[in-house]
PDB file of C-alpha atoms and ligand atoms in Angstrom:
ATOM      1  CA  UNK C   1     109.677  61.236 134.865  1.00  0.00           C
ATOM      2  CA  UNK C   2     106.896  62.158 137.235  1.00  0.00           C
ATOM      3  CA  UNK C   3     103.654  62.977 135.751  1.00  0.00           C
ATOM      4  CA  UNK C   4     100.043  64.219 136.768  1.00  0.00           C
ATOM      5  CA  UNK C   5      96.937  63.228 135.348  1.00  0.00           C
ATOM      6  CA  UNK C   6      94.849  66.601 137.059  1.00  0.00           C
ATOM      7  CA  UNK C   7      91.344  64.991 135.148  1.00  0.00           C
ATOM      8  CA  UNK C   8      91.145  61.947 134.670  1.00  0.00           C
ATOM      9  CA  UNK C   9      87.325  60.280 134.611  1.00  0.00           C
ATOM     10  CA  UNK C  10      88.432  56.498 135.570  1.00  0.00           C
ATOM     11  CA  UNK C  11      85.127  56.469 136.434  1.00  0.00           C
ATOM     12  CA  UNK C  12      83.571  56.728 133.621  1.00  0.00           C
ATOM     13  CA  UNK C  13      82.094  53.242 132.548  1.00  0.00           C
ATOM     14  CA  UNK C  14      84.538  52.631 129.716  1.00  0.00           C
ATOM     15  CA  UNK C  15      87.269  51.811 132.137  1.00  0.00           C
ATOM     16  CA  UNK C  16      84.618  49.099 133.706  1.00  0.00           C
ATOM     17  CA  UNK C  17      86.366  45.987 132.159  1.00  0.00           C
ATOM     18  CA  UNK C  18      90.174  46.659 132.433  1.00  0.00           C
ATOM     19  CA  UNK C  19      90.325  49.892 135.284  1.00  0.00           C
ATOM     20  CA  UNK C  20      93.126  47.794 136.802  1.00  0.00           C
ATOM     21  CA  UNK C  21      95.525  47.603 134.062  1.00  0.00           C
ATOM     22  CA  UNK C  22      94.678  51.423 133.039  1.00  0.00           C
ATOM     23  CA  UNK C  23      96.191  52.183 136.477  1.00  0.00           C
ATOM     24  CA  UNK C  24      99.178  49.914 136.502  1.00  0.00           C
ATOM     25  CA  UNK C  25      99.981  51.830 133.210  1.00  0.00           C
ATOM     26  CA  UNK C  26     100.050  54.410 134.554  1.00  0.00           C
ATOM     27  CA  UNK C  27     102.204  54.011 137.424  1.00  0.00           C
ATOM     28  CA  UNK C  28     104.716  52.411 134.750  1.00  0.00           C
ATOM     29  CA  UNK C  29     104.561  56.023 132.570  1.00  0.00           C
ATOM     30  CA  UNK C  30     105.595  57.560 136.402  1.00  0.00           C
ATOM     31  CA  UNK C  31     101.753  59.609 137.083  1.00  0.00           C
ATOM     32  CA  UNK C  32     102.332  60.073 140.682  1.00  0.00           C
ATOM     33  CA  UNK C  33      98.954  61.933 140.861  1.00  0.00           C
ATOM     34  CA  UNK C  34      95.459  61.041 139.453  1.00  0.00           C
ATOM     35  CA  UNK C  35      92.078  63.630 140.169  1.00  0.00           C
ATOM     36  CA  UNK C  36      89.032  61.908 138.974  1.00  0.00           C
ATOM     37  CA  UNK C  37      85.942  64.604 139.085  1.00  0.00           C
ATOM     38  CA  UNK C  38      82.401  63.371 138.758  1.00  0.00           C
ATOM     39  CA  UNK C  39      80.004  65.087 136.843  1.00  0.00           C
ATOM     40  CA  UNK C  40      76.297  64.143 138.869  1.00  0.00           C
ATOM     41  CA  UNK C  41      75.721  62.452 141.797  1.00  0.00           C
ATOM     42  CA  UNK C  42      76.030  58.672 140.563  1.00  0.00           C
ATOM     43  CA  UNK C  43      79.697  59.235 138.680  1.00  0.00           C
ATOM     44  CA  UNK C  44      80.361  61.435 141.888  1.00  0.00           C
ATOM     45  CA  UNK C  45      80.012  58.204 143.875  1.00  0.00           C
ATOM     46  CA  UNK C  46      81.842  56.326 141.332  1.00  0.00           C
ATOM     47  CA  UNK C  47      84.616  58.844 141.582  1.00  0.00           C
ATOM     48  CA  UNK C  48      84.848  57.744 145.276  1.00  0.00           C
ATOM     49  CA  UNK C  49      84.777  53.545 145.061  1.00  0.00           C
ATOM     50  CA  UNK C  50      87.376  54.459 142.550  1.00  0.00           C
ATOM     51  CA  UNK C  51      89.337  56.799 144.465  1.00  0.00           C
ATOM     52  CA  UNK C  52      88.467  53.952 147.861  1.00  0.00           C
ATOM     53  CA  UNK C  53      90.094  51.010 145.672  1.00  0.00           C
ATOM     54  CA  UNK C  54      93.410  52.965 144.700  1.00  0.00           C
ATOM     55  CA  UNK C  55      93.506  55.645 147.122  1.00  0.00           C
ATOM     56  CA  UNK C  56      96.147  57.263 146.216  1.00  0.00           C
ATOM     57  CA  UNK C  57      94.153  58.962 143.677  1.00  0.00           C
ATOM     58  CA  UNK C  58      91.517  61.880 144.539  1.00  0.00           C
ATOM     59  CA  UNK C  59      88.197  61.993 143.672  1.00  0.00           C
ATOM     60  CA  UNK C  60      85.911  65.912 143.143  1.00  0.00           C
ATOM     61  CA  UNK C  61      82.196  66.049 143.109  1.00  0.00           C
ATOM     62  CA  UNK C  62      80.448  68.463 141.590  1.00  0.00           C
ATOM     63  CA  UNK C  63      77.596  69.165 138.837  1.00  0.00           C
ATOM     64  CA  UNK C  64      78.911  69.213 134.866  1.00  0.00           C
ATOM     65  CA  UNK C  65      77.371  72.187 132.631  1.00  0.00           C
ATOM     66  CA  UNK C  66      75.932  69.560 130.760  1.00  0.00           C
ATOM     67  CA  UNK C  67      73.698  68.027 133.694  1.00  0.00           C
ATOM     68  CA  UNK C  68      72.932  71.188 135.077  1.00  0.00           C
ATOM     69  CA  UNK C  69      69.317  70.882 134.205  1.00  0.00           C
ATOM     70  CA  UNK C  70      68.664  67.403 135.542  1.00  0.00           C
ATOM     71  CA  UNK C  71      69.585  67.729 139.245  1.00  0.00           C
ATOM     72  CA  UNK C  72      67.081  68.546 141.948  1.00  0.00           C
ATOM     73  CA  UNK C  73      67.185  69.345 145.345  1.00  0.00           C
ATOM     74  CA  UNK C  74      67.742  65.978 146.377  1.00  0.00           C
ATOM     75  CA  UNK C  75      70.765  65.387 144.245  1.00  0.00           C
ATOM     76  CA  UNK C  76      72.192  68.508 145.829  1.00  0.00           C
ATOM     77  CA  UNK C  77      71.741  67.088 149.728  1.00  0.00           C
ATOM     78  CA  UNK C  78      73.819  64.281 148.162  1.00  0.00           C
ATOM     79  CA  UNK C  79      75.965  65.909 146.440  1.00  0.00           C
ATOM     80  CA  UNK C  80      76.757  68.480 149.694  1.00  0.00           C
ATOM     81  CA  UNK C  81      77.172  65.417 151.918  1.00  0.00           C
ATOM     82  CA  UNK C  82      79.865  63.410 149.769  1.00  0.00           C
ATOM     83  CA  UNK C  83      81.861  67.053 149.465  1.00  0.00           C
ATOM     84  CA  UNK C  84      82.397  66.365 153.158  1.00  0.00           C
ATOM     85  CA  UNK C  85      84.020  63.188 152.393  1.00  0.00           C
ATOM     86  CA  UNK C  86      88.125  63.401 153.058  1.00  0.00           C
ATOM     87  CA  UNK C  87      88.688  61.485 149.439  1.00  0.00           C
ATOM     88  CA  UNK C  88      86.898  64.808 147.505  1.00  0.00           C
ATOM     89  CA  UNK C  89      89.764  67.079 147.239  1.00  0.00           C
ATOM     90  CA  UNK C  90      87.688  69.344 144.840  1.00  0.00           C
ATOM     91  CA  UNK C  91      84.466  71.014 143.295  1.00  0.00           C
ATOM     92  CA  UNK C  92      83.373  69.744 139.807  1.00  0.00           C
ATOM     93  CA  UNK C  93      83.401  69.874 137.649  1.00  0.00           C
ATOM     94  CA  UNK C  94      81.176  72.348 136.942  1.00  0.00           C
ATOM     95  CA  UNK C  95      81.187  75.369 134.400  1.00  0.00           C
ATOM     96  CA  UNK C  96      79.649  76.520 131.586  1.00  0.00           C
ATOM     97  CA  UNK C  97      79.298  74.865 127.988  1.00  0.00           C
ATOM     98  CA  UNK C  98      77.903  77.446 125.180  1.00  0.00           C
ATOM     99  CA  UNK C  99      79.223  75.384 122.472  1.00  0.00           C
ATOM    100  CA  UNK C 100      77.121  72.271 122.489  1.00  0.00           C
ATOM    101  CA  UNK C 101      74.502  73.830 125.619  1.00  0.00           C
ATOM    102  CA  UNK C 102      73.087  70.608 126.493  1.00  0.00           C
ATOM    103  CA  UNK C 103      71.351  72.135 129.716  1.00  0.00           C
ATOM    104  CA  UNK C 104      69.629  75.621 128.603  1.00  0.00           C
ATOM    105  CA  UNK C 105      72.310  78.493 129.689  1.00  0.00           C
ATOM    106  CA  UNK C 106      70.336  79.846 132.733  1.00  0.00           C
ATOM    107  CA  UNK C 107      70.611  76.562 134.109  1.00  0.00           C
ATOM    108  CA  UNK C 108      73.983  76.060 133.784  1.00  0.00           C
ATOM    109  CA  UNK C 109      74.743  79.526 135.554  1.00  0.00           C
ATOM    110  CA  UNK C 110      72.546  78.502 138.553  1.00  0.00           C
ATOM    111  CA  UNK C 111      74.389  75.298 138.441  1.00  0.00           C
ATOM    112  CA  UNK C 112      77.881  77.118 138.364  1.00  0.00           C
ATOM    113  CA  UNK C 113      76.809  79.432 141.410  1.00  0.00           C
ATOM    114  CA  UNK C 114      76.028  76.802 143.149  1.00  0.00           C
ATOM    115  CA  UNK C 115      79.252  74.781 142.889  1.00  0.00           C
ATOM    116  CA  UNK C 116      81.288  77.545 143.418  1.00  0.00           C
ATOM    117  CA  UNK C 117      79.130  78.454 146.769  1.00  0.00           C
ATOM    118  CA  UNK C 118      80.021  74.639 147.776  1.00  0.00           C
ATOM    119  CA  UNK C 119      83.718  75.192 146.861  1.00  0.00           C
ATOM    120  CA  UNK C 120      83.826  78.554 149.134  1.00  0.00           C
ATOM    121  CA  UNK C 121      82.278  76.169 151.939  1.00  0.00           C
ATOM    122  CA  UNK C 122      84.152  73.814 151.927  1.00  0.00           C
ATOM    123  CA  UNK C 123      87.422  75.268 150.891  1.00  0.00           C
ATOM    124  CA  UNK C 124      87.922  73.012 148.453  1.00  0.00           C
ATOM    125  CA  UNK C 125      88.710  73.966 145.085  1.00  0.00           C
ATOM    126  CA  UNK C 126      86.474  74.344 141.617  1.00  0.00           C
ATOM    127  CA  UNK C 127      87.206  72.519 138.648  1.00  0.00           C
ATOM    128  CA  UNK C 128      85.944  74.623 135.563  1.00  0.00           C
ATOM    129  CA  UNK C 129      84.981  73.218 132.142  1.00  0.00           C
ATOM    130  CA  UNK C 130      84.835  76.451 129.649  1.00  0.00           C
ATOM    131  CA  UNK C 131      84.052  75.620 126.165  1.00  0.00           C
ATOM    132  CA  UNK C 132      82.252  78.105 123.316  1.00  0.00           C
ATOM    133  CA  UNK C 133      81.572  77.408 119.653  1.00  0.00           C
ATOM    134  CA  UNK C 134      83.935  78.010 117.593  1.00  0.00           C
ATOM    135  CA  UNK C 135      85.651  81.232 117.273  1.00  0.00           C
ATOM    136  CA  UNK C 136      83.584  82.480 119.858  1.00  0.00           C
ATOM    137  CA  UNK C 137      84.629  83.211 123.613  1.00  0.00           C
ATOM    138  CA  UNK C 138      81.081  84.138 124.930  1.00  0.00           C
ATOM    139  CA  UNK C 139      81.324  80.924 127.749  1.00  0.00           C
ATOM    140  CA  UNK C 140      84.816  82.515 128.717  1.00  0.00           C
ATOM    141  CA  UNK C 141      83.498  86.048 129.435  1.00  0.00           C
ATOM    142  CA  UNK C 142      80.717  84.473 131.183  1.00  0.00           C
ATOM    143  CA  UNK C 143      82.776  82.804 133.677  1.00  0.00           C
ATOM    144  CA  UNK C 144      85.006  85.184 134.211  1.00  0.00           C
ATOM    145  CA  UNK C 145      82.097  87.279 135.045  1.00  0.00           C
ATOM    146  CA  UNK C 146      80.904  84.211 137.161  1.00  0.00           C
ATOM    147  CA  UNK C 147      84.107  84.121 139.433  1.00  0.00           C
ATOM    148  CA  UNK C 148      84.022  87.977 139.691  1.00  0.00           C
ATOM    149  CA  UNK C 149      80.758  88.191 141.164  1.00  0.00           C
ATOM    150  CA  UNK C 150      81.238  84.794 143.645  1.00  0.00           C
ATOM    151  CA  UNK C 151      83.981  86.502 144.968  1.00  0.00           C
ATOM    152  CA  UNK C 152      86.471  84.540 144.178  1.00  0.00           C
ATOM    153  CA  UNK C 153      88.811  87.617 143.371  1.00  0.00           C
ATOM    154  CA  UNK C 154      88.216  88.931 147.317  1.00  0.00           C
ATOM    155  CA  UNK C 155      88.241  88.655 150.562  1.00  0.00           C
ATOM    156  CA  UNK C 156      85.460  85.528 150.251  1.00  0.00           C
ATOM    157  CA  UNK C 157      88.214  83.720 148.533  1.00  0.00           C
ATOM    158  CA  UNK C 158      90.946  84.282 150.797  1.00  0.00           C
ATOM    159  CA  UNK C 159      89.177  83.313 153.608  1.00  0.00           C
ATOM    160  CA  UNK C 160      88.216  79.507 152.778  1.00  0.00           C
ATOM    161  CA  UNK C 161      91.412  79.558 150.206  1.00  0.00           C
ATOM    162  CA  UNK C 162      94.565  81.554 152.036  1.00  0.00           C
ATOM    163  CA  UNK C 163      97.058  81.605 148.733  1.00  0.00           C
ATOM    164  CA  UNK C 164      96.005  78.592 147.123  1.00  0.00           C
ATOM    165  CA  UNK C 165      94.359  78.910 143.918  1.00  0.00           C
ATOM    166  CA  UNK C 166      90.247  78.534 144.511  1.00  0.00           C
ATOM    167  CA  UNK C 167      89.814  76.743 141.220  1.00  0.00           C
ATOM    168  CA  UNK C 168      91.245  75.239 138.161  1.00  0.00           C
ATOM    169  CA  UNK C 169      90.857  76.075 134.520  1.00  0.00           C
ATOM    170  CA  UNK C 170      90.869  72.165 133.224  1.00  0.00           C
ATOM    171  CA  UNK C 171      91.305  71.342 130.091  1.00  0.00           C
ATOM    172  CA  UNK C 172      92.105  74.897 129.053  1.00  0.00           C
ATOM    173  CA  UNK C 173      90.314  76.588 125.735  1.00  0.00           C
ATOM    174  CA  UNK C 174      90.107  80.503 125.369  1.00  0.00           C
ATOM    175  CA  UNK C 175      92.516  83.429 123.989  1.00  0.00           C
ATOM    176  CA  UNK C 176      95.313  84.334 125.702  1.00  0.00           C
ATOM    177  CA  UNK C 177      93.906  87.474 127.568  1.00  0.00           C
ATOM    178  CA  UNK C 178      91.240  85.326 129.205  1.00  0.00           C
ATOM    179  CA  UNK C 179      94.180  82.766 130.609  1.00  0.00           C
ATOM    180  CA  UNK C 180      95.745  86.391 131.898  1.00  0.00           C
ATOM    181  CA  UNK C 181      92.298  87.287 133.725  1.00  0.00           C
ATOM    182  CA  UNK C 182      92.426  83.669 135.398  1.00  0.00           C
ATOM    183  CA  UNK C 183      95.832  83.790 136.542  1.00  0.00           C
ATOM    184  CA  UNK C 184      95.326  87.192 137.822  1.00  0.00           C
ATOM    185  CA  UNK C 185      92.162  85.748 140.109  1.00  0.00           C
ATOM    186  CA  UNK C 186      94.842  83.524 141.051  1.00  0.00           C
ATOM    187  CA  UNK C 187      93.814  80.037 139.419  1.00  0.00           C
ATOM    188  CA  UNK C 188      95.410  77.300 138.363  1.00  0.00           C
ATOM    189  CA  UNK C 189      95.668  76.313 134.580  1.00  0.00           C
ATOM    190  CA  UNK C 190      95.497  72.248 132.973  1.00  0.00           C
ATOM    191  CA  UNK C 191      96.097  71.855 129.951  1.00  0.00           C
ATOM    192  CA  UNK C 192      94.740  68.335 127.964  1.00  0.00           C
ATOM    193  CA  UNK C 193      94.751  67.168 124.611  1.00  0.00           C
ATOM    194  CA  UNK C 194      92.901  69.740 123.626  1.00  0.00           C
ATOM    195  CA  UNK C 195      95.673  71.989 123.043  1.00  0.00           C
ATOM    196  CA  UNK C 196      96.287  69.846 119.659  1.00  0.00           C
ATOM    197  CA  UNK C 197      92.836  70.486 117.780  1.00  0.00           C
ATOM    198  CA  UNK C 198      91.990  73.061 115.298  1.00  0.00           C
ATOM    199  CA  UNK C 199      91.318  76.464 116.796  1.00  0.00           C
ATOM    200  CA  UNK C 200      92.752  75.942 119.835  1.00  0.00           C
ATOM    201  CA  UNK C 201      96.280  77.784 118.547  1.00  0.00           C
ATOM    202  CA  UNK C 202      96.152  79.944 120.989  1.00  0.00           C
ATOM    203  CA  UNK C 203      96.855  77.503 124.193  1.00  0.00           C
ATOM    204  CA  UNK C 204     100.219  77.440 122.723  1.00  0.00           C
ATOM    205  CA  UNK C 205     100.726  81.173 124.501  1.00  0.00           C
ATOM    206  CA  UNK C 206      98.865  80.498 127.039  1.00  0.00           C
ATOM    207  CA  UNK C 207     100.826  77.394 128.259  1.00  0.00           C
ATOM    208  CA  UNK C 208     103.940  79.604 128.717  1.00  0.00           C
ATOM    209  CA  UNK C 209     102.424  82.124 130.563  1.00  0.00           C
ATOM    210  CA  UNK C 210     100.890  79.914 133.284  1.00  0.00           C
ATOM    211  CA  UNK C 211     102.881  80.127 136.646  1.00  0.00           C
ATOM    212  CA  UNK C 212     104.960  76.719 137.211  1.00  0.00           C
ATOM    213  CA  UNK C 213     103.435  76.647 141.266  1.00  0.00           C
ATOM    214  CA  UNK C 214      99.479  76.770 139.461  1.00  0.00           C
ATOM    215  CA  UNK C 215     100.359  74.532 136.112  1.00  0.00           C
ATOM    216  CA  UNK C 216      99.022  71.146 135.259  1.00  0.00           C
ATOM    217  CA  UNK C 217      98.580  68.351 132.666  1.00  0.00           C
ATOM    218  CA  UNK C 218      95.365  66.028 132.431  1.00  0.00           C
ATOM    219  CA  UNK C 219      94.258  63.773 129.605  1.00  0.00           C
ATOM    220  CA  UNK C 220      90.090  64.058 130.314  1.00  0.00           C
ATOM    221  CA  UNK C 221      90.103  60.076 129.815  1.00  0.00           C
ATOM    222  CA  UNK C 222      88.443  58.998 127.994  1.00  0.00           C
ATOM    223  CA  UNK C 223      87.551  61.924 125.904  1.00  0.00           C
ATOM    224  CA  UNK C 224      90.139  64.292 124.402  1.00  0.00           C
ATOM    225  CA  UNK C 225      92.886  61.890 122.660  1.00  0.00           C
ATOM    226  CA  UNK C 226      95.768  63.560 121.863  1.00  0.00           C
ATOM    227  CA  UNK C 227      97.815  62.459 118.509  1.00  0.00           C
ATOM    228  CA  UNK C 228      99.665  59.372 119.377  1.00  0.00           C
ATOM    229  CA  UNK C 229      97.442  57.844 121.640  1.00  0.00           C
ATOM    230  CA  UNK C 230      94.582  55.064 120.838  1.00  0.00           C
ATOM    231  CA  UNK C 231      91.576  57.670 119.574  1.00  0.00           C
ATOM    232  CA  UNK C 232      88.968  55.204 120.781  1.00  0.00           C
ATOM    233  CA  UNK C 233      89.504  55.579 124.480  1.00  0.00           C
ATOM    234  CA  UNK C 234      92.442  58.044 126.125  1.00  0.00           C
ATOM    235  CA  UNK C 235      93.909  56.828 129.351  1.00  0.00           C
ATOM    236  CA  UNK C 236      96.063  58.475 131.709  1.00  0.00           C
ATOM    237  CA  UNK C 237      99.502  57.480 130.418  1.00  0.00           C
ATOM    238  CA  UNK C 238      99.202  59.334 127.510  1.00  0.00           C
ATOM    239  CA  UNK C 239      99.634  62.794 129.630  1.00  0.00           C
ATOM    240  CA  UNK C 240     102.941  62.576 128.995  1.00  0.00           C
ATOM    241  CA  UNK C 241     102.340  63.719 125.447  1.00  0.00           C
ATOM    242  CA  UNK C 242     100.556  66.600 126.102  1.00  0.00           C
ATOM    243  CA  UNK C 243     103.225  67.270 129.207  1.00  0.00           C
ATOM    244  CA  UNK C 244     105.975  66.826 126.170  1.00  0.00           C
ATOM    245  CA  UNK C 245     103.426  70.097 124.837  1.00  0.00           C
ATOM    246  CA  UNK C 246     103.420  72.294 127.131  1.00  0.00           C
ATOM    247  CA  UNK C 247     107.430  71.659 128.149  1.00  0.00           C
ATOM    248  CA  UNK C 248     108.078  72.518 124.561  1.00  0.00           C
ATOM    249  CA  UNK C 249     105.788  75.959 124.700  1.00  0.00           C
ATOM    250  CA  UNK C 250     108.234  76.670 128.075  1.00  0.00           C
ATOM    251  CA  UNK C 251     111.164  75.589 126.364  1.00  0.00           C
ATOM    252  CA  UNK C 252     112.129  72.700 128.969  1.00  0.00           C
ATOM    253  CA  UNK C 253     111.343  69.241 129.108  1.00  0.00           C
ATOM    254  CA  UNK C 254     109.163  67.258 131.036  1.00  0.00           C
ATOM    255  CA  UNK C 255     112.287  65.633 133.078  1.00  0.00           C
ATOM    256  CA  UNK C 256     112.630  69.757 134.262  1.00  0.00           C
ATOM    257  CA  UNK C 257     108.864  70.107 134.671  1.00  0.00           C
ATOM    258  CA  UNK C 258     107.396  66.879 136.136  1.00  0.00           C
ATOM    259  CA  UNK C 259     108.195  67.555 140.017  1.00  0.00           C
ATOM    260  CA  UNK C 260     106.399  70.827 139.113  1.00  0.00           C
ATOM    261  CA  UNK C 261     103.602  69.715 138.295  1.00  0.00           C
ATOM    262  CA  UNK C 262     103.475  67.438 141.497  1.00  0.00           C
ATOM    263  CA  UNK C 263     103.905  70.351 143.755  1.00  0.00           C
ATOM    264  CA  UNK C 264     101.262  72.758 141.620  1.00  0.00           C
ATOM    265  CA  UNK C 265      98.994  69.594 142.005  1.00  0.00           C
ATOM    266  CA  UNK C 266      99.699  68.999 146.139  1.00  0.00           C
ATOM    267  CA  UNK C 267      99.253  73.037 146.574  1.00  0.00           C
ATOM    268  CA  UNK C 268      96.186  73.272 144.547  1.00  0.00           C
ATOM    269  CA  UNK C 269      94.309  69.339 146.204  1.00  0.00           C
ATOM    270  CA  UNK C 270      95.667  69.565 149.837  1.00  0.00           C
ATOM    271  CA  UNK C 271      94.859  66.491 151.146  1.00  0.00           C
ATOM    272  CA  UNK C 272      93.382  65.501 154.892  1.00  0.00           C
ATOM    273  CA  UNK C 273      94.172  61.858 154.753  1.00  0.00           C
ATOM    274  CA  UNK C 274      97.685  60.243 154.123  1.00  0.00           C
ATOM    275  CA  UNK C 275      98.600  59.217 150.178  1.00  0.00           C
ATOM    276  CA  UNK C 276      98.233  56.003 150.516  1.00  0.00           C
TER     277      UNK C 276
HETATM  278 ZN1   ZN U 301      86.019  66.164 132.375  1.00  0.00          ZN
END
């Protein structure tokens, strides 16, 4: 069954040792599409040698909520410079984080603005990390709020965008109204392990009301384990469980869904260079 792992950090430095076999197994589970996002400049370039060993994966650059207080002007020249490159198919990620706020909140809007100014630029899709404390949804209004006023609901959008969705809700976390909101800007929706933890009930709505052409899976390796894989480090194989998820929710399977998520993936990264 095809699979796609829509955020996947292989370059995160707990894949340093054995990123070779992680990727083999996960050609053997059938992931015919791997996005790994960086979250500064130096996993940004990591993304790429990553990406520029196995390139049939794609790589996104872009600023994490969490760093958004620690990169200066010079980080940003770099960071404008490698969103040129044909591996970056995307923005990010970037967003906003008001559950654990490890960059003070005004930073992390500037830091949003600015990666979704580089996403309208470039045309290249933003990859959104949304997360509030629990049983809160003050980061979700935010951002919603965000994309409203960056004009990703107008004519802004359409220009550097057409119909293709102008950013992706990874690793999805919010109530159900919110997802609405988001699909109505016209973004796509991945869904991780996430979906499995306490509080998070409501993804289980969500993930059947996401259109098929803007749905995808991702596993966040090597965060976000979802039951049945190893807790201590998540790999890209195990999307298939949360795939096995969110066909359940639709009341499919992922045999029915995996070509779907292929094409939501394709429509949503366009790619300049051949898959190699
Ligand atoms: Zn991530």
């Amino acid at each position: 069954m095809p699979l796609v792992d829509s955020h996947c950090h292989l370059n995160a430095d707990r894949f340093d040792g054995d990123l070779d076999q992680v990727v083999e197994a996960a050609r053997l589970a059938g992931i015919e599409r791997i996005l790994v996002p960086g979250w500064n400049v130096a996993s940004a370039g990591r993304a790429l040698d990553v990406v520029g060993s196995h390139p049939w994966m794609d790589a996104a650059i872009g600023v994490h909520p969490h760093d958004a207080a620690k990169v200066d002007e010079r980080a940003w020249r770099a960071l404008a410079a490698q969103a040129t490159d044909p591996r970056v198919v995307a923005i990010g990620e970037t967003g906003l984080d008001y559950d654990r706020v490890f960059s003070p909140i005004d930073d992390q809007l500037a830091n949003l603005r600015r990666n979704l100014d580089l996403a309208l630029e470039t045309g290249k899709p933003a990859i959104l990390h949304c997360r509030s404390a629990a049983g809160k949804r003050d980061a979700q209004d935010a951002l919603l709020t965000e994309l409203r006023a960056a004009g990703l609901g107008g004519p802004r959008r359409a220009a550097s965008f057409g119909d293709r969705p102008p950013a992706v809700v990874h690793s999805f976390s919010g109530p159900p109204d919110y997802a609405r909101a988001m699909i109505d800007l016209g973004l796509a929706v991945s869904f991780s392990g996430l979906v499995f933890r306490r509080g998070e009930e409501a993804s289980a709505e969500v993930a059947a009301l996401v259109p098929s052409d803007r749905l995808m899976v991702e596993t966040d390796s090597p965060f976000l384990a979802p039951p049945g894989a190893p807790r201590s480090r998540n790999e890209p194989e195990w999307v298939r469980i949360t795939a096995g998820w969110v066909a359940e929710r639709r009341g499919t399977t992922v045999d029915e869904l995996g070509w779907g998520f292929v094409a939501a993936y394709d429509r949503t990264f366009p790619r300049t260079r051949p898959r190699g």
